Coordinates of C-alpha atoms in Angstrom, one line a residue:
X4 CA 55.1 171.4 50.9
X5 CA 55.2 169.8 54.4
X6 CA 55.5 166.4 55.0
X7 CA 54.8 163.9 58.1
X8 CA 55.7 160.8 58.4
X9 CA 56.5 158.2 61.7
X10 CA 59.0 155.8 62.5
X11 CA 57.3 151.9 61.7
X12 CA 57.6 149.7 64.2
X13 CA 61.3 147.6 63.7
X14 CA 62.1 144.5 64.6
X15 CA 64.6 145.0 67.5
X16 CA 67.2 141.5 67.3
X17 CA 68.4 140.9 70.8
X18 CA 71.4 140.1 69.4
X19 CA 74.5 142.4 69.4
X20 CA 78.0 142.0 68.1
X21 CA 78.9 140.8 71.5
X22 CA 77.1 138.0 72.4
X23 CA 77.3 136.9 69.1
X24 CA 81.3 136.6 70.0
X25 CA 80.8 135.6 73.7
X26 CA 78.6 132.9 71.9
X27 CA 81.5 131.9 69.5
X28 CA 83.6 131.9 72.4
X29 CA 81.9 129.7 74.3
X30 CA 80.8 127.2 71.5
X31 CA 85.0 126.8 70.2
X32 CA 86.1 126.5 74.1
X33 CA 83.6 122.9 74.1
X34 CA 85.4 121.8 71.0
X35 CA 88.5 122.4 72.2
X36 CA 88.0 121.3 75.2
X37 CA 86.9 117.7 74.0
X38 CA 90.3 117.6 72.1
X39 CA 92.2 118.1 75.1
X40 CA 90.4 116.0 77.1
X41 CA 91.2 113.4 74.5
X42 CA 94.9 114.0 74.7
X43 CA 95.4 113.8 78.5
X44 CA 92.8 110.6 78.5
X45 CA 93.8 108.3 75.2
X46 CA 97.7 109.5 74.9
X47 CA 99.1 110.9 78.0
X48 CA 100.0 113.9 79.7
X49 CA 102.2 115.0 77.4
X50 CA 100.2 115.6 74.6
X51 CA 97.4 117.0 77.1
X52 CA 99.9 120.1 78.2
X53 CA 100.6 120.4 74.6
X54 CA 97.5 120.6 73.6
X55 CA 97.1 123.3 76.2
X56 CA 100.3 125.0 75.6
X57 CA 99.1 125.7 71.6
X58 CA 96.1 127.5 72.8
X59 CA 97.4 129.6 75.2
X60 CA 100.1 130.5 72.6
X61 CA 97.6 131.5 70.1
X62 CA 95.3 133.3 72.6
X63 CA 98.8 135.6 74.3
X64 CA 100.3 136.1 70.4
X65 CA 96.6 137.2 69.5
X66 CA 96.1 139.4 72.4
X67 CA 99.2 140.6 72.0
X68 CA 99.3 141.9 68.5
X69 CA 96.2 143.8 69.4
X70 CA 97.4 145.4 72.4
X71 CA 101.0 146.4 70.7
X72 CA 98.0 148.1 68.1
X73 CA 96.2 149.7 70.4
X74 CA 99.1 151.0 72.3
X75 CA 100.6 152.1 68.6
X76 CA 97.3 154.0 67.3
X77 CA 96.7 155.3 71.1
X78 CA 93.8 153.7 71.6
X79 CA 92.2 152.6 75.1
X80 CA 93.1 148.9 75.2
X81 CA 90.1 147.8 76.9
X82 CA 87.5 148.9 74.6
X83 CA 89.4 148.0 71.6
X84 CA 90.2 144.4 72.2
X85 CA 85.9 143.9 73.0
X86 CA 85.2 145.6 70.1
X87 CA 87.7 143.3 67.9
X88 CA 87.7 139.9 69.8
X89 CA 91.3 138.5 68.7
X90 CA 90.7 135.7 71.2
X91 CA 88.0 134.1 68.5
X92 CA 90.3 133.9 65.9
X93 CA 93.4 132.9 68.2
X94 CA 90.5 129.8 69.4
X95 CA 89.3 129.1 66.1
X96 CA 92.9 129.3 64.5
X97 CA 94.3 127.1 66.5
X98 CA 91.3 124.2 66.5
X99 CA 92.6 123.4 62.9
X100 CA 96.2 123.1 64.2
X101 CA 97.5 119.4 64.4
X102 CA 99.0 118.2 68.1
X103 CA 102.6 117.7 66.5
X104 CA 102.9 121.4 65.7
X105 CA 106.0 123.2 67.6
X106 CA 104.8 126.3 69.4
X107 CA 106.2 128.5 67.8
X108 CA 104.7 127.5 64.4
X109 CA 100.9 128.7 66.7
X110 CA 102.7 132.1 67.5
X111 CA 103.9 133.0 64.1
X112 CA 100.9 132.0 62.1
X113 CA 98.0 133.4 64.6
X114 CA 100.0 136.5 64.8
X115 CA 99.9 136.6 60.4
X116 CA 96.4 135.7 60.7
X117 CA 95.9 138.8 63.1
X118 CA 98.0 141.6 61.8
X119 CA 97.9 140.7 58.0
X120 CA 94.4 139.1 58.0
X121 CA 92.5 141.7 60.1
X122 CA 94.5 144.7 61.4
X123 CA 96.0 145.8 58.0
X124 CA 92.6 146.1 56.9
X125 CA 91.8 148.4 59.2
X126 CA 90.3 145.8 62.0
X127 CA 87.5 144.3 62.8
X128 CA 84.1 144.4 60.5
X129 CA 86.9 145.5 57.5
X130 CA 89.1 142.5 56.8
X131 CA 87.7 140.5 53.7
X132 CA 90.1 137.8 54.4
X133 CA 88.9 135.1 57.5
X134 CA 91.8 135.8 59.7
X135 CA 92.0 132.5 61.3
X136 CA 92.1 130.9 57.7
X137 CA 95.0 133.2 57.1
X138 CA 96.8 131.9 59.8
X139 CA 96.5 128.2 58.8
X140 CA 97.3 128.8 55.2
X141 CA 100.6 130.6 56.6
X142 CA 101.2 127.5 58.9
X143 CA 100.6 125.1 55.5
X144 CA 102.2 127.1 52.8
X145 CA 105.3 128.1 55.6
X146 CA 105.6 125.0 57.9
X147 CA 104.1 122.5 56.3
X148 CA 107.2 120.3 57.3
X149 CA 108.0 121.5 61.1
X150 CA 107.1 118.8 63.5
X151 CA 107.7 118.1 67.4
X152 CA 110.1 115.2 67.4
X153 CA 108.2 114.5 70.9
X154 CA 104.8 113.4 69.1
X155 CA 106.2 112.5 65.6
X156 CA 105.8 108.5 66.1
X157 CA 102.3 109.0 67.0
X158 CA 100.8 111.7 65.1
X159 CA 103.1 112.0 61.9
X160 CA 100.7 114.2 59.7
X161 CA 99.3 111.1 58.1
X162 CA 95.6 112.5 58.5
X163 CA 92.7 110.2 57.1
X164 CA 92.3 112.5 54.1
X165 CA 96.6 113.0 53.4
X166 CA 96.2 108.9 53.3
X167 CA 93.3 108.9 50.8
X168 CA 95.0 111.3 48.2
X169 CA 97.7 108.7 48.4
X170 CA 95.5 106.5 47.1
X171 CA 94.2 108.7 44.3
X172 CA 91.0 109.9 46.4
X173 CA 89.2 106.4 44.5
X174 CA 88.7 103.1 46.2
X175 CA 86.6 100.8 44.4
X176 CA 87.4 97.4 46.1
X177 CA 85.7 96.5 48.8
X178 CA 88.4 94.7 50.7
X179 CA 90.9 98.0 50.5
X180 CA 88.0 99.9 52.0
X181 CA 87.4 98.4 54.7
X182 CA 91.2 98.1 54.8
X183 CA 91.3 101.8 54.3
X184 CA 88.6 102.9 57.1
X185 CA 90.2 100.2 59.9
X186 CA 93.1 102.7 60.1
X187 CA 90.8 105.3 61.5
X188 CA 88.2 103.1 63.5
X189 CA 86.1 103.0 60.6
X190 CA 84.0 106.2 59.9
X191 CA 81.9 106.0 63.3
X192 CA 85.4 107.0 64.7
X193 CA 86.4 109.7 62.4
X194 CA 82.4 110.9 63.2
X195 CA 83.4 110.5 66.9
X196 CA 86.8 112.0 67.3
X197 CA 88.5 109.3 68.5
X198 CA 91.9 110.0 66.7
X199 CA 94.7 112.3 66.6
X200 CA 94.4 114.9 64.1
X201 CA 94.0 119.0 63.6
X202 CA 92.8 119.4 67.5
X203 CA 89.4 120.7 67.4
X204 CA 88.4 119.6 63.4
X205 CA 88.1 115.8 64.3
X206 CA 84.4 115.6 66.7
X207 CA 82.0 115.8 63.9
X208 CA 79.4 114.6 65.9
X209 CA 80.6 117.2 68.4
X210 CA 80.7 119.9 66.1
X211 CA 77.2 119.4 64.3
X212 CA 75.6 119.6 67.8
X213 CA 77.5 122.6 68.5
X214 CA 76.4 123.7 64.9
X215 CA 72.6 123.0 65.8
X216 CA 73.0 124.9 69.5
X217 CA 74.2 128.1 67.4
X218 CA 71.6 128.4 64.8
X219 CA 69.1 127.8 67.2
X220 CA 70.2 130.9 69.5
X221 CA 70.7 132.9 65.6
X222 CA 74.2 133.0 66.3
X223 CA 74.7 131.5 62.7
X224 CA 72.8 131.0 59.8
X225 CA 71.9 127.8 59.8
X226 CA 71.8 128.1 55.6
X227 CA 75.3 127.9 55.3
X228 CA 76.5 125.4 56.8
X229 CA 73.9 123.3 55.1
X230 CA 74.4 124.3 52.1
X231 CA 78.0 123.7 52.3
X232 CA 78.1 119.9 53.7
X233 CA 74.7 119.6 51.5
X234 CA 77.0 120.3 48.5
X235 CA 80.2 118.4 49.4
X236 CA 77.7 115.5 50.1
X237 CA 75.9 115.9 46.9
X238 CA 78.8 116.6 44.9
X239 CA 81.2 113.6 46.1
X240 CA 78.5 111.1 45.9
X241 CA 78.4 112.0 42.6
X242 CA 82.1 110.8 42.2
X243 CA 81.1 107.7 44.1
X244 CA 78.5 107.0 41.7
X245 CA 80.4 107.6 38.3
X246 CA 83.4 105.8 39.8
X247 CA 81.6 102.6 41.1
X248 CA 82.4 103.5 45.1
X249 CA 79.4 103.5 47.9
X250 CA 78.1 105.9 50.3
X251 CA 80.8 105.5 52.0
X252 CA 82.5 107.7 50.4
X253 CA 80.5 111.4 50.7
X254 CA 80.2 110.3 54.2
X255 CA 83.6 110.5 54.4
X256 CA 84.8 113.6 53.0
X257 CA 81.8 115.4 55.3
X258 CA 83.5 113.6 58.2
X259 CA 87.2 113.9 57.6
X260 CA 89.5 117.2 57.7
X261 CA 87.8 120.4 58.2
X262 CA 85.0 120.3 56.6
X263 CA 82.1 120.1 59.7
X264 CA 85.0 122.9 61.5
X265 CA 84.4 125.0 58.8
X266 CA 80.9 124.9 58.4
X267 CA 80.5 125.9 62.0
X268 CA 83.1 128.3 62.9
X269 CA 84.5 129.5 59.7
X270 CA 81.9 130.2 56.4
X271 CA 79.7 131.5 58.7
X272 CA 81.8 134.6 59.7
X273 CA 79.4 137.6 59.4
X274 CA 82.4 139.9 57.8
X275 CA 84.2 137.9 55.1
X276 CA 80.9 136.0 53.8
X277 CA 78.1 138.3 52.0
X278 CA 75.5 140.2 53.9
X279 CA 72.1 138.5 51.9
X280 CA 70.7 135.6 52.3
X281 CA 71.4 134.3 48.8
X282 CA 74.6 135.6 48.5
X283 CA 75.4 133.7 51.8
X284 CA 74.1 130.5 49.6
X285 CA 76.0 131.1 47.0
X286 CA 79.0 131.6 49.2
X287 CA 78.2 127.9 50.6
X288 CA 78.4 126.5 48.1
X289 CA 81.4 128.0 46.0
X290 CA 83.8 127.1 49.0
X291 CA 82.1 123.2 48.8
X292 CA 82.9 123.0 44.5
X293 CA 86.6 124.1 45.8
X294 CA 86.9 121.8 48.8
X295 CA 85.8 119.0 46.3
X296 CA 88.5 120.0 43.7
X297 CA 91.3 120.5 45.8
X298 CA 91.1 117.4 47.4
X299 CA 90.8 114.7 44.7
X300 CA 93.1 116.6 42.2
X301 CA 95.3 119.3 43.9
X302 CA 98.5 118.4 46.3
X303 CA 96.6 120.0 49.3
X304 CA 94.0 117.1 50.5
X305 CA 92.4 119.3 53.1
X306 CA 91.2 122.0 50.9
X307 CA 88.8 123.8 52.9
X308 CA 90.8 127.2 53.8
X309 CA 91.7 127.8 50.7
X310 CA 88.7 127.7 49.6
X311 CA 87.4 129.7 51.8
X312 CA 89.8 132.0 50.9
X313 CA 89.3 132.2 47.6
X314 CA 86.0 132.6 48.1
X315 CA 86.4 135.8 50.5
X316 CA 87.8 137.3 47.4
X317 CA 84.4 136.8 45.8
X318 CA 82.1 138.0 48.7
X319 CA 82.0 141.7 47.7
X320 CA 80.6 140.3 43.5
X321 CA 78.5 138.0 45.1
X322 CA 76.9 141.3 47.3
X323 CA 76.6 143.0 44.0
X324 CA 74.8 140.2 42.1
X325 CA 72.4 139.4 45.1
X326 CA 71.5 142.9 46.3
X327 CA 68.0 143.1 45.8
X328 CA 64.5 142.3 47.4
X329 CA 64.5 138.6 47.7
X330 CA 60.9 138.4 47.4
X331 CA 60.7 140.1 44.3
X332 CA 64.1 138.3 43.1
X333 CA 63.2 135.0 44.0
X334 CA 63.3 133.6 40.5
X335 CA 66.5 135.0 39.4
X336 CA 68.2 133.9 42.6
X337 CA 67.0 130.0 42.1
X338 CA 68.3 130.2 38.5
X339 CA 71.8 131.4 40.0
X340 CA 72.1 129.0 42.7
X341 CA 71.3 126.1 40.0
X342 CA 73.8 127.5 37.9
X343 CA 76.4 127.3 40.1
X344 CA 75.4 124.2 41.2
X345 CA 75.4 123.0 37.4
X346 CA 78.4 124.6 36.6
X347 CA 80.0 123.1 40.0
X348 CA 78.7 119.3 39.5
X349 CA 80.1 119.4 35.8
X350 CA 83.4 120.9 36.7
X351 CA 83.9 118.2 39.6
X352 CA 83.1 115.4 37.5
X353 CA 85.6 116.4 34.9
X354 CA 88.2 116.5 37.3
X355 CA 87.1 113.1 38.9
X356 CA 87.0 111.6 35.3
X357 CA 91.3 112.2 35.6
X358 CA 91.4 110.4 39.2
X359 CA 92.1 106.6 40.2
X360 CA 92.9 104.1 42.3
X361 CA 96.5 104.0 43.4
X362 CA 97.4 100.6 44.9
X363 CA 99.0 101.0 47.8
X364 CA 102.8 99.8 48.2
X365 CA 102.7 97.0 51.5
X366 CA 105.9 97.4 53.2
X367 CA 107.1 95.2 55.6
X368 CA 109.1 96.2 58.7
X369 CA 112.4 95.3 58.3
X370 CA 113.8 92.8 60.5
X371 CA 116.3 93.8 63.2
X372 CA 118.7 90.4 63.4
X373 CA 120.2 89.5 66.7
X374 CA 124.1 89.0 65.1
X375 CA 126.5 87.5 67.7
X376 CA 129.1 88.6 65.8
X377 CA 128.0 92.4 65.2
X378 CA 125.2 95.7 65.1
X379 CA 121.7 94.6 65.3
X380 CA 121.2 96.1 61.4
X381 CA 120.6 99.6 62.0
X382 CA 117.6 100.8 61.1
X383 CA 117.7 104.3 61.6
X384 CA 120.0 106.9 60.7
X385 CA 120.4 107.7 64.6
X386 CA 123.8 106.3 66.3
X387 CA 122.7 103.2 68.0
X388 CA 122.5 103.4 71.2
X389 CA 125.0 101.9 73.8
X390 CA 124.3 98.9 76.3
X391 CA 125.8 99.2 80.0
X392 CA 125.7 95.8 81.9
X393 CA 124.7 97.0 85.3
X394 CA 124.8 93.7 87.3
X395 CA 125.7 89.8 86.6
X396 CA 124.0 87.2 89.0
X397 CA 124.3 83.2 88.8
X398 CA 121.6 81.4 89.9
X399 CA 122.7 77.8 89.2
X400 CA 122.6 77.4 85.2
X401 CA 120.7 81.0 84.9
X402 CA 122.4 83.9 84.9
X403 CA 120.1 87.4 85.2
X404 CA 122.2 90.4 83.3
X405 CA 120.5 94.0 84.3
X406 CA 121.3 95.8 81.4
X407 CA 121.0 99.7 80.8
X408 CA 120.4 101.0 77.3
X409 CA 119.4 104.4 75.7
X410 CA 116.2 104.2 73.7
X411 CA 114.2 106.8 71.8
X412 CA 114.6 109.8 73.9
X413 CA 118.1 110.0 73.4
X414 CA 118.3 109.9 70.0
X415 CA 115.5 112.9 69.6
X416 CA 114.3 115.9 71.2
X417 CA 111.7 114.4 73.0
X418 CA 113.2 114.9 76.7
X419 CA 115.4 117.3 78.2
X420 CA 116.7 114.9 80.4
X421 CA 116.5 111.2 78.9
X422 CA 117.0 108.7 80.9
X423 CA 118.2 105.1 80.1
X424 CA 115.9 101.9 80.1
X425 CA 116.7 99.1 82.1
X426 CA 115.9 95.7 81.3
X427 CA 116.6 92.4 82.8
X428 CA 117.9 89.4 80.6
X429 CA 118.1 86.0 82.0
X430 CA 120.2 83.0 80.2
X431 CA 120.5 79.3 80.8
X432 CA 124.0 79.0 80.3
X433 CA 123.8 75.1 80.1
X434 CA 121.0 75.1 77.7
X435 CA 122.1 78.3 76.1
X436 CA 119.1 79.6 75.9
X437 CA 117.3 83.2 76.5
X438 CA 115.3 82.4 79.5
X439 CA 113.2 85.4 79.7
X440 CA 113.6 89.4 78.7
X441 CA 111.7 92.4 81.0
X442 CA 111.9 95.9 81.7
X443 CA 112.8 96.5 84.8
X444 CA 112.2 100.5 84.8
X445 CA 110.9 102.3 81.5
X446 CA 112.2 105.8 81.2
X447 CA 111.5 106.2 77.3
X448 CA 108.8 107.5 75.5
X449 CA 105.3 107.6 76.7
X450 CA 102.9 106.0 73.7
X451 CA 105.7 105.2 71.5
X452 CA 108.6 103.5 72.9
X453 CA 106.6 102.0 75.7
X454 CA 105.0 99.9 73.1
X455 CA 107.8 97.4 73.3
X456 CA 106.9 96.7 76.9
X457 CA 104.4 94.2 76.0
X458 CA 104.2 89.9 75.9
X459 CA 104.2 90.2 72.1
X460 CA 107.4 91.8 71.5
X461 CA 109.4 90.4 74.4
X462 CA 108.2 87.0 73.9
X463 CA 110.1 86.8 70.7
X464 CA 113.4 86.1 72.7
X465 CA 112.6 83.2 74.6
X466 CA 113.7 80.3 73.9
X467 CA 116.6 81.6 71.5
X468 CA 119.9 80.1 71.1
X469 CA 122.4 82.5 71.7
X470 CA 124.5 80.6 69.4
X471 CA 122.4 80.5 66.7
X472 CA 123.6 83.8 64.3
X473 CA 120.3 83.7 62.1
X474 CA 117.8 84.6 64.7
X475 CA 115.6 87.6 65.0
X476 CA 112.6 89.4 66.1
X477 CA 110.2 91.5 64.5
X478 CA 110.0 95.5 65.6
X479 CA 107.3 97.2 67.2
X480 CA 105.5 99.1 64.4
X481 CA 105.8 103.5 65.2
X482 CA 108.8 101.9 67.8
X483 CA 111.4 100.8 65.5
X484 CA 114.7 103.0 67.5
X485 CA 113.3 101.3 70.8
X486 CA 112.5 98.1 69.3
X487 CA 116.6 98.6 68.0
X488 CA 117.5 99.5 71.5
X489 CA 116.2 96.5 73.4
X490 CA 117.9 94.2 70.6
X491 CA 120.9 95.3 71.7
X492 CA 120.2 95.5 75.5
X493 CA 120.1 91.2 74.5
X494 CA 123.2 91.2 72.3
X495 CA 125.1 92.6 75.3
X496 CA 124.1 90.0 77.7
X497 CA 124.2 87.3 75.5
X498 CA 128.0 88.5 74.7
X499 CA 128.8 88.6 78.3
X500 CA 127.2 85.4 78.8
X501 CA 129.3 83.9 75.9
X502 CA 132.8 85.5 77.3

């Protein structure tokens, strides 16, 4: 028997694997871009060129590893790195690094992301791990602790979400929220970006209009990342509403850490997540029940790669369960997304029935005394710093001493080649009073130790016997070394003006 049949017409998607990268690429390169921006603008050069520096370390370490696997397996370079685009996972890696992350810490973990997340696997389209989620869980589970002693002051890990777990992820009086939020700017700053952090995870605004521009040009299924902050939303202000807290608080877990990151670059890969529609869903939503659970009872108050990641595991069951005509399926595939949404809500609010407040412990900078007879008391465990008397001048009863001292840089890694401050100290030797305390040059730290350089710390010494044994002055708060420094800077003069 002879049978004819013709080709129906298809649907022919403009789309190819591609643009959809070239898309990707383009999208992360604004995110990142605003974080850098950020860094040269709001906290100096410094952390601009660092900023820089991580991404072009990810992107050569990412390249790299592919080449040194095309050049292994014989392949033509070319062709294999566009047909496995390591620079989207080096750009999307590295957007949920933090700024005080040594360099090194980028190159090791994007290069695990690459070879162990993707290239073991048998590259691109076969890895069922998100490779730039295997990266960061290396960097948190391996380095967790290794910070730049340049930016420690200013960005010491403290992220919005590390300070809420260390208040039991429950704040119930409204005082200690608004105490809580004024950290950040409130949550119209965490929304905005405003604030160092992981460098292209803290635009939310940013990110959802990047999010929108993608699933309008089909690059991503706008599903998914719906579902997902639908659920984290739906499921924390649950918590909010069993534990007595406002809407505050989903707003904040959708706008702190990673979770508007994810939900654009990172669920929505189109090889670790499931092929349907449904499955996709599904997929969602499973990584939002663990972001909710890791954060308010695990030690890891981010929770969003790992959950991914445990939910990569599940991509090829959730395939299995959801392979079918969706038409025809409808049903069964509502009663399975309830489920597990069900199943989720119940599970979350368990957990949140073991969570509460933690007051927080107020401590008060210690005072740094100005002891004729002594150290300032030394608040670090850094040697403190010597002062050099550079010049002596009389002026009738004043007498100007230019003193040199090391601050911050010398007692850190934060320069190469420290230089000394310089500050000028002027003392009415017939009243026996400080006259007046200024910088004369600032060589110290950008941000941090420049801090003391200001009317409201250096005001503290006028007017100061320098016979009187019980004064002090309060420290600058994230400058407490060159707060120290300039403390003894006066003790030196004031001991030459007393010899």
């Amino acid at each position: 028997m002879k049978f004819n049949f013709r080709v129906s017409p298809n649907y022919r998607s403009p789309l190819s694997t591609q643009r959809v990268m070239w898309e990707v690429t383009g999208a992360i390169s604004v995110v990142l871009a605003f974080a850098v921006f950020y860094y040269f603008t709001e906290l100096g050069t410094d952390y601009g060129v660092h900023a820089l520096l991580m991404i072009l370390t990810s992107l050569a370490v990412a390249i790299g590893t592919e080449v040194l696997w095309a050049l292994f397996y014989k392949k033509n370079i070319i062709k294999h790195l566009n047909t496995s685009f390591p620079w989207v996972i080096a750009l999307i890696f590295v957007g949920t690094m933090s700024i005080n992350r040594p360099l090194y810490v980028s190159a090791i973990s994007v290069f695990a992301g690459v070879f162990f997340g993707k290239l073991v696997f048998g590259g691109f389209g076969h890895n069922i791990f998100n490779p730039a989620g295997v990266g960061r869980a290396v960097a948190a589970l391996s380095f967790s602790g290794f910070v730049t002693n340049k930016f420690a002051d200013v960005v010491t890990g403290a992220t919005a979400n590390q300070v809420m777990q260390g208040l039991g992820w429950v704040i119930t009086k409204p005082e200690a929220v608004d105490s809580f939020l004024n950290q950040f700017g409130g949550l119209t700053n965490l929304a905005l970006g405003f604030y160092p952090a992981s460098i292209g995870e803290t635009s939310s605004v940013l990110l959802l209009i990047v999010g929108v521009y993608l699933s309008l040009r089909k690059i991503i299924d706008w599903k998914v990342p719906v579902t997902f902050i639908g659920s984290i939303f739906i499921f924390t202000y649950a918590i909010a509403l069993f534990k007595g807290m406002g809407v505050w608080y989903p707003i904040f877990h959708v706008v702190s850490g990673g979770a508007m990151y994810a939900a654009v670059f990172m669920i929505t890969d189109p090889v670790t997540t499931p092929t349907s529609s449904i499955g996709r869903i599904l997929f969602a939503m499973g990584v939002a029940i663990f972001v909710v659970i890791i954060r308010i009872k695990a030690n890891l108050p981010e929770g969003v790669v790992y959950g991914i990641l445990f939910m990569n595991m599940l991509s090829p069951l959730l395939d299995q369960i959801t392979d079918g005509w969706v038409i025809k399926e409808m049903k069964k595939y509502m009663i399975q997304i309830g489920s597990l949404f069900v199943a989720g809500l119940a599970v979350i609010l368990l957990v949140a029935s073991q969570i509460s407040y933690n007051e927080p412990v107020v401590e008060t900078e210690p005072e740094v005394v100005i002891n004729l007879k002594g150290e300032p008391v030394v608040i670090s465990q850094q040697t403190s710093p010597t002062a050099v008397i550079v010049s002596e001048v009389a002026d009738g009863d004043v007498t100007t001493f230019v003193v040199n001292i090391n601050g911050y840089a010398f007692q850190s890694d934060h320069s190469d080649d420290p230089k000394p401050n310089t500050l000028e100290v002027k003392i009415n030797t017939a009243t026996q009073v400080i006259e007046s305390v200024a910088y004369v040059t600032f060589s110290d730290s950008k941000n941090i130790g420049d801090k003391t350089d200001s009317d409201v710390f250096l005001s503290q010494f006028v007017g100061v016997s320098i016979v009187d044994e019980t004064a002090s002055v309060d420290v600058v708060s994230g400058a407490t070394i060159t707060s120290q420094s300039v403390v003894k800077a006066v003790n030196a003069a004031i001991a030459a003006a007393l010899d």
